[in-house]
mmCIF file of C-alpha atoms in Angstrom:
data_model
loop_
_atom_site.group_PDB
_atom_site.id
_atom_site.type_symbol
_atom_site.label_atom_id
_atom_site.label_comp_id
_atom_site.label_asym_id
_atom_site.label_seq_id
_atom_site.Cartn_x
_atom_site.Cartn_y
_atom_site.Cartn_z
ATOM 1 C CA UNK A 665 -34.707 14.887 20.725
ATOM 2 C CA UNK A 666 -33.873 15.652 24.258
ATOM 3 C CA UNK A 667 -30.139 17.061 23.764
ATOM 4 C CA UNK A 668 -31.690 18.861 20.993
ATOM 5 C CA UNK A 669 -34.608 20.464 22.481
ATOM 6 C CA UNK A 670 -33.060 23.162 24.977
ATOM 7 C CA UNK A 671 -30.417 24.484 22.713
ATOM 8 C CA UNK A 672 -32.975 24.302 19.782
ATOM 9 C CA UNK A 673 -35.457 26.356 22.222
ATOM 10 C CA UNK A 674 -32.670 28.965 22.858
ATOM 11 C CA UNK A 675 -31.949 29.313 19.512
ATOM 12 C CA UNK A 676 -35.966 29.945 18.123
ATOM 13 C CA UNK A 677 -36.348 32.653 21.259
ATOM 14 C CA UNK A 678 -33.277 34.586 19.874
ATOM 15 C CA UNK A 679 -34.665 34.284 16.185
ATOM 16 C CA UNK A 680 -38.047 35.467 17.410
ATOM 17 C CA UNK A 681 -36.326 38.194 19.521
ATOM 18 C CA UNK A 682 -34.205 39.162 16.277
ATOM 19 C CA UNK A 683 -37.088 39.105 14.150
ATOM 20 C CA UNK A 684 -39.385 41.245 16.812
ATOM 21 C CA UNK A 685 -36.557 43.833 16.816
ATOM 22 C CA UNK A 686 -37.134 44.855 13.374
ATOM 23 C CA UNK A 687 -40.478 46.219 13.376
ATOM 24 C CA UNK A 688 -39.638 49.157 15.501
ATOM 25 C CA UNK A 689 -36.755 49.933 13.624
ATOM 26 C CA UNK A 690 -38.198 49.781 10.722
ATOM 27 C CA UNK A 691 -41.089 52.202 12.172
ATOM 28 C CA UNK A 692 -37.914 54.662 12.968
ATOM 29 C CA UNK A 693 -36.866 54.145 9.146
ATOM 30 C CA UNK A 694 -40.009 55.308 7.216
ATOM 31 C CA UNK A 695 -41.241 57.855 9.795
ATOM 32 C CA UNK A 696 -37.650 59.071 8.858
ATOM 33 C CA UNK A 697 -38.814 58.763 5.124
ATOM 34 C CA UNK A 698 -37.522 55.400 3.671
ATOM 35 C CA UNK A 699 -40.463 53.318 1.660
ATOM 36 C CA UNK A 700 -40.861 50.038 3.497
ATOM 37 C CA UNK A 701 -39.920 48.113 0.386
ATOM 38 C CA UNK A 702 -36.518 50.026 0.603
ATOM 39 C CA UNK A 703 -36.184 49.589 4.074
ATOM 40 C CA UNK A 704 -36.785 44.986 3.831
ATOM 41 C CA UNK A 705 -34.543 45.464 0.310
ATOM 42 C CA UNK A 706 -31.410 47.145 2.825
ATOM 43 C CA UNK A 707 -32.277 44.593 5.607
ATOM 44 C CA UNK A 708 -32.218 41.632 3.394
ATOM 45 C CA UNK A 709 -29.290 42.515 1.140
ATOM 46 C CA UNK A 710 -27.313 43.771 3.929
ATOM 47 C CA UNK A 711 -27.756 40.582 5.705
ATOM 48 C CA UNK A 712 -26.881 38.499 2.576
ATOM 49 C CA UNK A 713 -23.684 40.018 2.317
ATOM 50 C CA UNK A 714 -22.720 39.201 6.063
ATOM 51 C CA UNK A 715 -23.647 35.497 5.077
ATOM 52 C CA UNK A 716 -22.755 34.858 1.683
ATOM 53 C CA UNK A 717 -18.389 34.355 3.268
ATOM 54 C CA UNK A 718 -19.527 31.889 5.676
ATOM 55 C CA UNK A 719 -21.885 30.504 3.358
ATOM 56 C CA UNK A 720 -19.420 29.920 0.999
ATOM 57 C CA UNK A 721 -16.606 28.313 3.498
ATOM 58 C CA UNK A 722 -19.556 25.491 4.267
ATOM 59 C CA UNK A 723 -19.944 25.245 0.596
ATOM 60 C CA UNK A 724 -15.922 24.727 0.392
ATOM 61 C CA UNK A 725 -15.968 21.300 -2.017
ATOM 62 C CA UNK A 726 -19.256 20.375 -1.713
ATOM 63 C CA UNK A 727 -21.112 23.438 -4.205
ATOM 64 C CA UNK A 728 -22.971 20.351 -5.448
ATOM 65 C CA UNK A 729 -25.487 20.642 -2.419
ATOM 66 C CA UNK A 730 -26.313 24.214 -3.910
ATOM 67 C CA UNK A 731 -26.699 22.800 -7.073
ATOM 68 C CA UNK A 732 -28.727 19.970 -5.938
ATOM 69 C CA UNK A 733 -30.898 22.051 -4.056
ATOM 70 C CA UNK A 734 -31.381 25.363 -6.099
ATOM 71 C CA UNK A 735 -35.414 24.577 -6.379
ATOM 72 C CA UNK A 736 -35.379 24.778 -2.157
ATOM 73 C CA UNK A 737 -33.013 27.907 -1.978
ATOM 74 C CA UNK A 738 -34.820 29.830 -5.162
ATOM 75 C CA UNK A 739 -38.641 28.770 -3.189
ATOM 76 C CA UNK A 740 -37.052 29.946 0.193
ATOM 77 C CA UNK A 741 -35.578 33.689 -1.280
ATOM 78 C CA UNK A 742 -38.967 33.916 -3.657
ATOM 79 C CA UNK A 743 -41.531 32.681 -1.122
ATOM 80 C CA UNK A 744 -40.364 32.482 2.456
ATOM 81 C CA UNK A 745 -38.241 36.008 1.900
ATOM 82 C CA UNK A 746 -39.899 38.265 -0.864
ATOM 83 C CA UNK A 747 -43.232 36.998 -1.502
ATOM 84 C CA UNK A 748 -43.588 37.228 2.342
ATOM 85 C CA UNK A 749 -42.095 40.384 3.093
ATOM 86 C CA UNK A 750 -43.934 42.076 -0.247
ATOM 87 C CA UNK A 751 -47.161 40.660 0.927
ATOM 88 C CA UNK A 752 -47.289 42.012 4.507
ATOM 89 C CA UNK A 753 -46.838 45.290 3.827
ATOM 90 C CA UNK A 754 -49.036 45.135 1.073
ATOM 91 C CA UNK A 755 -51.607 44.208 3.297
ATOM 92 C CA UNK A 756 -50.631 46.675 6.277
ATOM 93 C CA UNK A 757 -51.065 49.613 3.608
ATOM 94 C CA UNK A 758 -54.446 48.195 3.085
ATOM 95 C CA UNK A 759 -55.754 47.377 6.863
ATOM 96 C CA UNK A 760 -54.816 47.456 9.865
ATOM 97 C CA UNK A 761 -51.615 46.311 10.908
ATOM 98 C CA UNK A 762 -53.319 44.184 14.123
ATOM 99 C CA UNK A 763 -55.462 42.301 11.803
ATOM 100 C CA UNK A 764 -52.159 41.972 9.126
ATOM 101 C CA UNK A 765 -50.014 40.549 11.727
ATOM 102 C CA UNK A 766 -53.245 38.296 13.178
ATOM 103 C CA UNK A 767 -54.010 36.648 9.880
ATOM 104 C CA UNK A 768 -49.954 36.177 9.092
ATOM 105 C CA UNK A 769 -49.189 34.631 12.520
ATOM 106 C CA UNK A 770 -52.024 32.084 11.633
ATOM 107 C CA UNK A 771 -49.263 30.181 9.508
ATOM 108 C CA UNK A 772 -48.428 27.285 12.466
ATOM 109 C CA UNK A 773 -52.016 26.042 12.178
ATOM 110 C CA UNK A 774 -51.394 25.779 8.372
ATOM 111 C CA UNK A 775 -48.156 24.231 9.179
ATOM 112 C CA UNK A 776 -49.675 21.484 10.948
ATOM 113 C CA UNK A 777 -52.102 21.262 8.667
ATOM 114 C CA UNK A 778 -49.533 20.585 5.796
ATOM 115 C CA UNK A 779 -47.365 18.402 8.261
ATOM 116 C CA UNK A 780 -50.760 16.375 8.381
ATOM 117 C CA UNK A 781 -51.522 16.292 4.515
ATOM 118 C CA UNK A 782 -48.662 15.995 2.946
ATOM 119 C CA UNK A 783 -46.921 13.801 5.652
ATOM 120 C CA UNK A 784 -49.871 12.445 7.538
ATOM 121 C CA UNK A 785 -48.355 13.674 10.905
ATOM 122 C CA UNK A 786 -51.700 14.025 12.517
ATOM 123 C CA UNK A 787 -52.132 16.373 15.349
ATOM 124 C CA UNK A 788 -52.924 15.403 18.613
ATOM 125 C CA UNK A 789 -55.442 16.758 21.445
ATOM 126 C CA UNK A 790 -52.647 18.722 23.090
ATOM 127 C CA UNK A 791 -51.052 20.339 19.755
ATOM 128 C CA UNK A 792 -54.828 21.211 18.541
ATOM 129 C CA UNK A 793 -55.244 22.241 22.276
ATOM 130 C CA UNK A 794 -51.608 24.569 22.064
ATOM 131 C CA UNK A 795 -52.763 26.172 18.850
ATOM 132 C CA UNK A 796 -55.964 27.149 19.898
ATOM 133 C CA UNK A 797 -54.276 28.887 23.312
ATOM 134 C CA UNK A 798 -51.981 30.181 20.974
ATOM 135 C CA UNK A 799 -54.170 32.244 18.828
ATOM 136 C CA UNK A 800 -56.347 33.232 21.544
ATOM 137 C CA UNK A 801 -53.216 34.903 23.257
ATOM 138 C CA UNK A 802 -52.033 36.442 19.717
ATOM 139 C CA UNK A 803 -56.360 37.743 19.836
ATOM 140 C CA UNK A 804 -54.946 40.071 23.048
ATOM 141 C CA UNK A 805 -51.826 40.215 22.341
ATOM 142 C CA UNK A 806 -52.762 42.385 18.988
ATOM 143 C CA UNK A 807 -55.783 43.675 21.346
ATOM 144 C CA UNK A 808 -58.458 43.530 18.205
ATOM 145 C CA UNK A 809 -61.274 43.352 20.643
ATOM 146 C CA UNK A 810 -62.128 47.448 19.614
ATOM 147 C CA UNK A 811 -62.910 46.169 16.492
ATOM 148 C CA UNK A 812 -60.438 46.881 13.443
ATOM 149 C CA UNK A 813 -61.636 46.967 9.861
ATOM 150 C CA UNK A 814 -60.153 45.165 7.148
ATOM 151 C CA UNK A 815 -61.072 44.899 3.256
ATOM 152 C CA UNK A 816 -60.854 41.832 1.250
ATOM 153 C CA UNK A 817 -57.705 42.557 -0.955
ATOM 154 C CA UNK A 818 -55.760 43.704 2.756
ATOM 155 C CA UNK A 819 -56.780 39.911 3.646
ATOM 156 C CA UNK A 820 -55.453 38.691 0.446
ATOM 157 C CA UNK A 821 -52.171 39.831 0.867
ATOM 158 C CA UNK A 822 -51.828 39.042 4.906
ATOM 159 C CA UNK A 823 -52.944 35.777 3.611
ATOM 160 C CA UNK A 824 -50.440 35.672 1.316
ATOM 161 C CA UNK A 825 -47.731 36.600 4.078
ATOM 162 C CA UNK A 826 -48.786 34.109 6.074
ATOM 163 C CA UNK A 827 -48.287 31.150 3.030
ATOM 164 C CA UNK A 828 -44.728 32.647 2.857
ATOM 165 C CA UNK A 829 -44.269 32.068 7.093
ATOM 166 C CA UNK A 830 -45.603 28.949 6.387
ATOM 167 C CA UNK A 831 -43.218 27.831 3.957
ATOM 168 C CA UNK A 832 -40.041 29.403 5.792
ATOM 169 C CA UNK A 833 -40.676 27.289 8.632
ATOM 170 C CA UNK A 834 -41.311 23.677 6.063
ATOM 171 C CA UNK A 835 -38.391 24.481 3.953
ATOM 172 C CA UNK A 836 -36.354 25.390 7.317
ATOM 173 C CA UNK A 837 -37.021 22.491 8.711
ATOM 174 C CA UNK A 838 -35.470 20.617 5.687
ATOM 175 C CA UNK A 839 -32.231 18.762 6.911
ATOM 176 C CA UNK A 840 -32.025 15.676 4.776
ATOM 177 C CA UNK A 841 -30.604 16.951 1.613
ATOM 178 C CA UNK A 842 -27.364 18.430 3.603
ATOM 179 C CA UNK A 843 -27.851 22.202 2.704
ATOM 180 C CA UNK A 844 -26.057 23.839 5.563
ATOM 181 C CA UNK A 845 -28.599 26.257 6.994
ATOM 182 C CA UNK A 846 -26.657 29.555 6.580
ATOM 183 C CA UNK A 847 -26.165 28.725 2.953
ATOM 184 C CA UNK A 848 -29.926 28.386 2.708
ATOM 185 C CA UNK A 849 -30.255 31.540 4.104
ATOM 186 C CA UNK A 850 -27.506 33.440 2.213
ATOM 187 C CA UNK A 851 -29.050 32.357 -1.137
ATOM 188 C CA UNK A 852 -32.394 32.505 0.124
ATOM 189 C CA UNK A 853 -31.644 36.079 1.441
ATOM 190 C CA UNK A 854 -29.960 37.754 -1.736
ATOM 191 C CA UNK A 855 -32.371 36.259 -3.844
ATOM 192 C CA UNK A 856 -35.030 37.781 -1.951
ATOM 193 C CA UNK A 857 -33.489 40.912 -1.884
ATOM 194 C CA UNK A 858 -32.639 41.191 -5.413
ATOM 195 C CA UNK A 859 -36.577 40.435 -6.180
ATOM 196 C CA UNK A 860 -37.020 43.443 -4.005
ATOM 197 C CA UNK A 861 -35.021 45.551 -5.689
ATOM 198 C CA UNK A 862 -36.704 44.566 -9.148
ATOM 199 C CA UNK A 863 -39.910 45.313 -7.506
ATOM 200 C CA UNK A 864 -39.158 48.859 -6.604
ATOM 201 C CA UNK A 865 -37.428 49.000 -10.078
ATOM 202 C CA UNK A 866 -40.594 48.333 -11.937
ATOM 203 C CA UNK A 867 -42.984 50.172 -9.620
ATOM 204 C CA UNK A 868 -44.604 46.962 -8.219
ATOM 205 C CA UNK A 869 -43.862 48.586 -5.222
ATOM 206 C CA UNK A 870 -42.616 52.493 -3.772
ATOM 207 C CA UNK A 871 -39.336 52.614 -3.320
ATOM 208 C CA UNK A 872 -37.529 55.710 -1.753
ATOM 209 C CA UNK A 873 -34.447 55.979 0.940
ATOM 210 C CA UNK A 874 -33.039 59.349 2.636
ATOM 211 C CA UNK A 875 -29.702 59.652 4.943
ATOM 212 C CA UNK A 876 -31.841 61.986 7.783
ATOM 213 C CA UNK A 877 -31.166 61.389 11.417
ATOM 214 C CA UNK A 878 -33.639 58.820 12.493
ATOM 215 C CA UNK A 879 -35.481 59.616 15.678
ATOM 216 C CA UNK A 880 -36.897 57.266 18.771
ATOM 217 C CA UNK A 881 -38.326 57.709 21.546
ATOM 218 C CA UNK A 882 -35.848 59.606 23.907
ATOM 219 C CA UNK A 883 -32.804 59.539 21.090
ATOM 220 C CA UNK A 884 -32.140 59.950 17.504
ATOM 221 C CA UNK A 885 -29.600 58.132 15.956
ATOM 222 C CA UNK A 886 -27.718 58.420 11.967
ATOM 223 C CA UNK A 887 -29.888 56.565 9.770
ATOM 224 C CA UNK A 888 -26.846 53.748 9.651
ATOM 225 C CA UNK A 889 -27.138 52.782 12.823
ATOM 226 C CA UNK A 890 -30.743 50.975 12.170
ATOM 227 C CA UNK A 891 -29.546 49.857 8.934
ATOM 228 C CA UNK A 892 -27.186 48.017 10.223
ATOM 229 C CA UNK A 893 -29.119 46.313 12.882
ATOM 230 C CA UNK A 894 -31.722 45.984 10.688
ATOM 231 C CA UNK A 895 -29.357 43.996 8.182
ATOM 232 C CA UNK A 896 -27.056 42.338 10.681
ATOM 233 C CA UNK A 897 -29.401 41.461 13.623
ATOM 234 C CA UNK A 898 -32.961 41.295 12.576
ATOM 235 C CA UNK A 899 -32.084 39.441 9.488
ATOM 236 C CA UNK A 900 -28.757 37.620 9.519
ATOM 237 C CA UNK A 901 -28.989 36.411 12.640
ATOM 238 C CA UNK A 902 -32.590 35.989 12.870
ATOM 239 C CA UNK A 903 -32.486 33.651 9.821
ATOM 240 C CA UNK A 904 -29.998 32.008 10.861
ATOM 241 C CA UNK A 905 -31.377 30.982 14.237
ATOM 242 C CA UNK A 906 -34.310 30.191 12.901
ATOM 243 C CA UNK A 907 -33.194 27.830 10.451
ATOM 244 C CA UNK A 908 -31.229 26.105 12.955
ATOM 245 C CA UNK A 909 -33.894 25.965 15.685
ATOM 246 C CA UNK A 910 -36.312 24.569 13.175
ATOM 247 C CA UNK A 911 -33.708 21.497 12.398
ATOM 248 C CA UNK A 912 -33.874 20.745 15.980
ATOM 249 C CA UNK A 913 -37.287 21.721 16.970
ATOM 250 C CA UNK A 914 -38.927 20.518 13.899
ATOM 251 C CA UNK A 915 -41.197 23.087 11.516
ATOM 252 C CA UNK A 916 -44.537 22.746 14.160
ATOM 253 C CA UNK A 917 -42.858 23.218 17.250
ATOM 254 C CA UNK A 918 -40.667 26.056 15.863
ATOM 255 C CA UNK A 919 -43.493 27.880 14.395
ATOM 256 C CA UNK A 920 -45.603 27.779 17.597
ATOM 257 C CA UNK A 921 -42.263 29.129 19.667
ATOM 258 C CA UNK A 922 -41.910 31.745 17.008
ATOM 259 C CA UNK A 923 -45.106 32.902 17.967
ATOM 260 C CA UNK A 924 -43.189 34.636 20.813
ATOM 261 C CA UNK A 925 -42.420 37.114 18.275
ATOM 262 C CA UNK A 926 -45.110 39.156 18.870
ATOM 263 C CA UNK A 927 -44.390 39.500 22.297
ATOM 264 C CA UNK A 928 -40.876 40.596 22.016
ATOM 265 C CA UNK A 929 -42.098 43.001 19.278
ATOM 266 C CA UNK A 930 -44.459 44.541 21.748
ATOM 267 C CA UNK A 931 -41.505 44.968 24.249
ATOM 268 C CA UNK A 932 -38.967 46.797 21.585
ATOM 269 C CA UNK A 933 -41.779 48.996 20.539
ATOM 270 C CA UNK A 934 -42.262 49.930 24.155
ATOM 271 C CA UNK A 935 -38.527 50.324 24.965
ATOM 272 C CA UNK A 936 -37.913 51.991 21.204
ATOM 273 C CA UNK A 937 -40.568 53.911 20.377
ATOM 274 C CA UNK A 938 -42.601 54.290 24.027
ATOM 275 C CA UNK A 939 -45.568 52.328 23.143
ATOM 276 C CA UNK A 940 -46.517 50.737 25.972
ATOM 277 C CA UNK A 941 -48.460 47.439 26.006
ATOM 278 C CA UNK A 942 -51.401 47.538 27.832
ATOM 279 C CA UNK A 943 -52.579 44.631 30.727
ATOM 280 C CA UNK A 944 -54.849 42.641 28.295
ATOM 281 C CA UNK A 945 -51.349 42.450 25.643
ATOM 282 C CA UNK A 946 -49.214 40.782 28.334
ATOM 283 C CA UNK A 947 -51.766 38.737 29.379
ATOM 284 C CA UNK A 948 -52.193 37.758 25.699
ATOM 285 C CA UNK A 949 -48.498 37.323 25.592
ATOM 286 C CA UNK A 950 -48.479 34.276 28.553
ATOM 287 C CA UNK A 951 -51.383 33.083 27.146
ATOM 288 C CA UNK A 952 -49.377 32.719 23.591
ATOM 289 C CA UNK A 953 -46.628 31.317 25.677
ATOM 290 C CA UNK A 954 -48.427 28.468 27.560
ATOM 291 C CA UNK A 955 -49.998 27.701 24.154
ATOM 292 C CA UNK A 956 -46.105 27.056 23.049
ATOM 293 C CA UNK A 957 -45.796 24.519 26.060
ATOM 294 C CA UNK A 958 -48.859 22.637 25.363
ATOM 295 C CA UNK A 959 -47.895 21.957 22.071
ATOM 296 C CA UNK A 960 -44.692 20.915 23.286
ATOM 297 C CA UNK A 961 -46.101 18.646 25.754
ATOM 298 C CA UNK A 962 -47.983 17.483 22.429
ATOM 299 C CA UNK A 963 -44.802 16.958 20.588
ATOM 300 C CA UNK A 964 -43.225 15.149 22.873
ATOM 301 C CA UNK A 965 -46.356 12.558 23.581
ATOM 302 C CA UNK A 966 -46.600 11.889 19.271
#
């Protein structure tokens, strides 16, 4: 575990700061006026198409393991990609986006939850200890101490993002049956973008896109540029990490360290769209980081 823990750390921080990075853009994309569904459709598509050639040199004599695992790779793009993606910003357009992002980044406690029913990995007094430090960070991180109002159908559907973190990081973790991880992704990904694009098709879901300029704090850029970092960054390689941090890290300790996400999302909306976080949301942010180590320390005592 020990030649597998730094690299596996340094891949999860470069997932979470991929997966941070795509908020704010995304924010650039609809105030420019793309629909958000359009704007995860683009990012997941885009990044499926970057990954489907490698994913398809892994595959090179050995498309049985797609075939043998199509129920992982269909519950991955449905669940873990789609259903998690819809969900979200279903629930952001019914709350607010604090208390969205609060109840979705509550998926590692139902990670070790499931790690401890379905596998009877029980959590110890330093992992229960982590996840508690953890959420109180996220608390001031999100700074929801002003009070933010929610509704019960908003809940719903963060709780229904956080089911699909949840079961990215399980099905991540999965290393046994030989699926290499970027062809998980790749199928996972184009899947979950072709759901999208149903979605918007049948008007689950609005679905609009425009080519003007798209403007952040300081610069404005051609809508492309985002696009493409949105596709090739914040998705391709943010899956990708992710998946392979997971096989090393394991799905608890990866989904505490992807915590961190938050953080780094604060940061690019500061640098991107001048949003600065305030003392109490860095202080949140450590806090959400020593909660990582603890459960770390945890890990490494079970």
């Amino acid at each position: 575990m020990g030649a597998r823990l730094g690299p596996g750390l340094g891949l999860a921080v470069v997932s979470a700061s991929s997966f941070g990075l795509s908020g704010p853009l995304g924010r650039g994309l609809m105030e420019a006026g793309w629909s958000s569904a359009a704007a995860v459709a683009v990012r997941v598509l885009l990044a499926a198409v970057v990954l489907v050639p490698a994913a398809l040199v892994q595959l090179r004599g050995r498309r049985h393991l797609l075939r043998r695992n199509a129920p992982v790779v269909v519950a991955y793009g449905l669940v873990a990609v789609a259903g998690c993606q819809l969900s979200y910003f279903n629930a952001v357009a019914r709350m607010d986006v604090g208390v969205a992002l609060l109840v979705e980044y509550t998926a590692p406690v139902a990670v070790v939850l499931w790690l401890w029913l379905r596998h009877r990995q029980r959590p110890g007094r330093l992992t229960a200890l982590g996840a508690l430090l953890a959420v109180l960070g996220l608390l001031l991180v999100l700074d929801l101490l002003s009070g933010a109002a929610a509704n019960v159908p908003g809940i719903l559907w963060a709780l229904g993002a956080m089911v699909g973190a949840a079961v990215y990081f399980v099905l991540s973790a999965r290393e046994e049956d030989g699926l290499p991880g970027t062809a998980l992704a790749a199928g996972g990904l184009l899947l979950g973008g072709l759901v999208l694009l149903l979605a918007g098709a049948v008007g689950l879901v609005p679905f609009t896109a425009t080519t003007r300029p798209v403007a952040f704090d300081g610069f404005t850029t051609p809508w492309w540029v985002p696009v493409l970092l949105l596709g090739v960054v914040t998705a391709a390689l943010g899956y990708v990490a992710g998946i392979a941090a997971t096989r090393r890290l394991g799905a608890r300790l990866a989904s505490f360290v992807a915590l961190t996400e938050v953080l780094m999302a604060l940061v690019f909306a500061w640098l991107l769209l001048g949003q600065q976080p305030r003392p109490v949301q860095l202080l949140g942010g450590l806090l959400t980081l020593l909660g990582v180590v603890v459960v770390r320390l945890g890990e490494r005592r079970s």
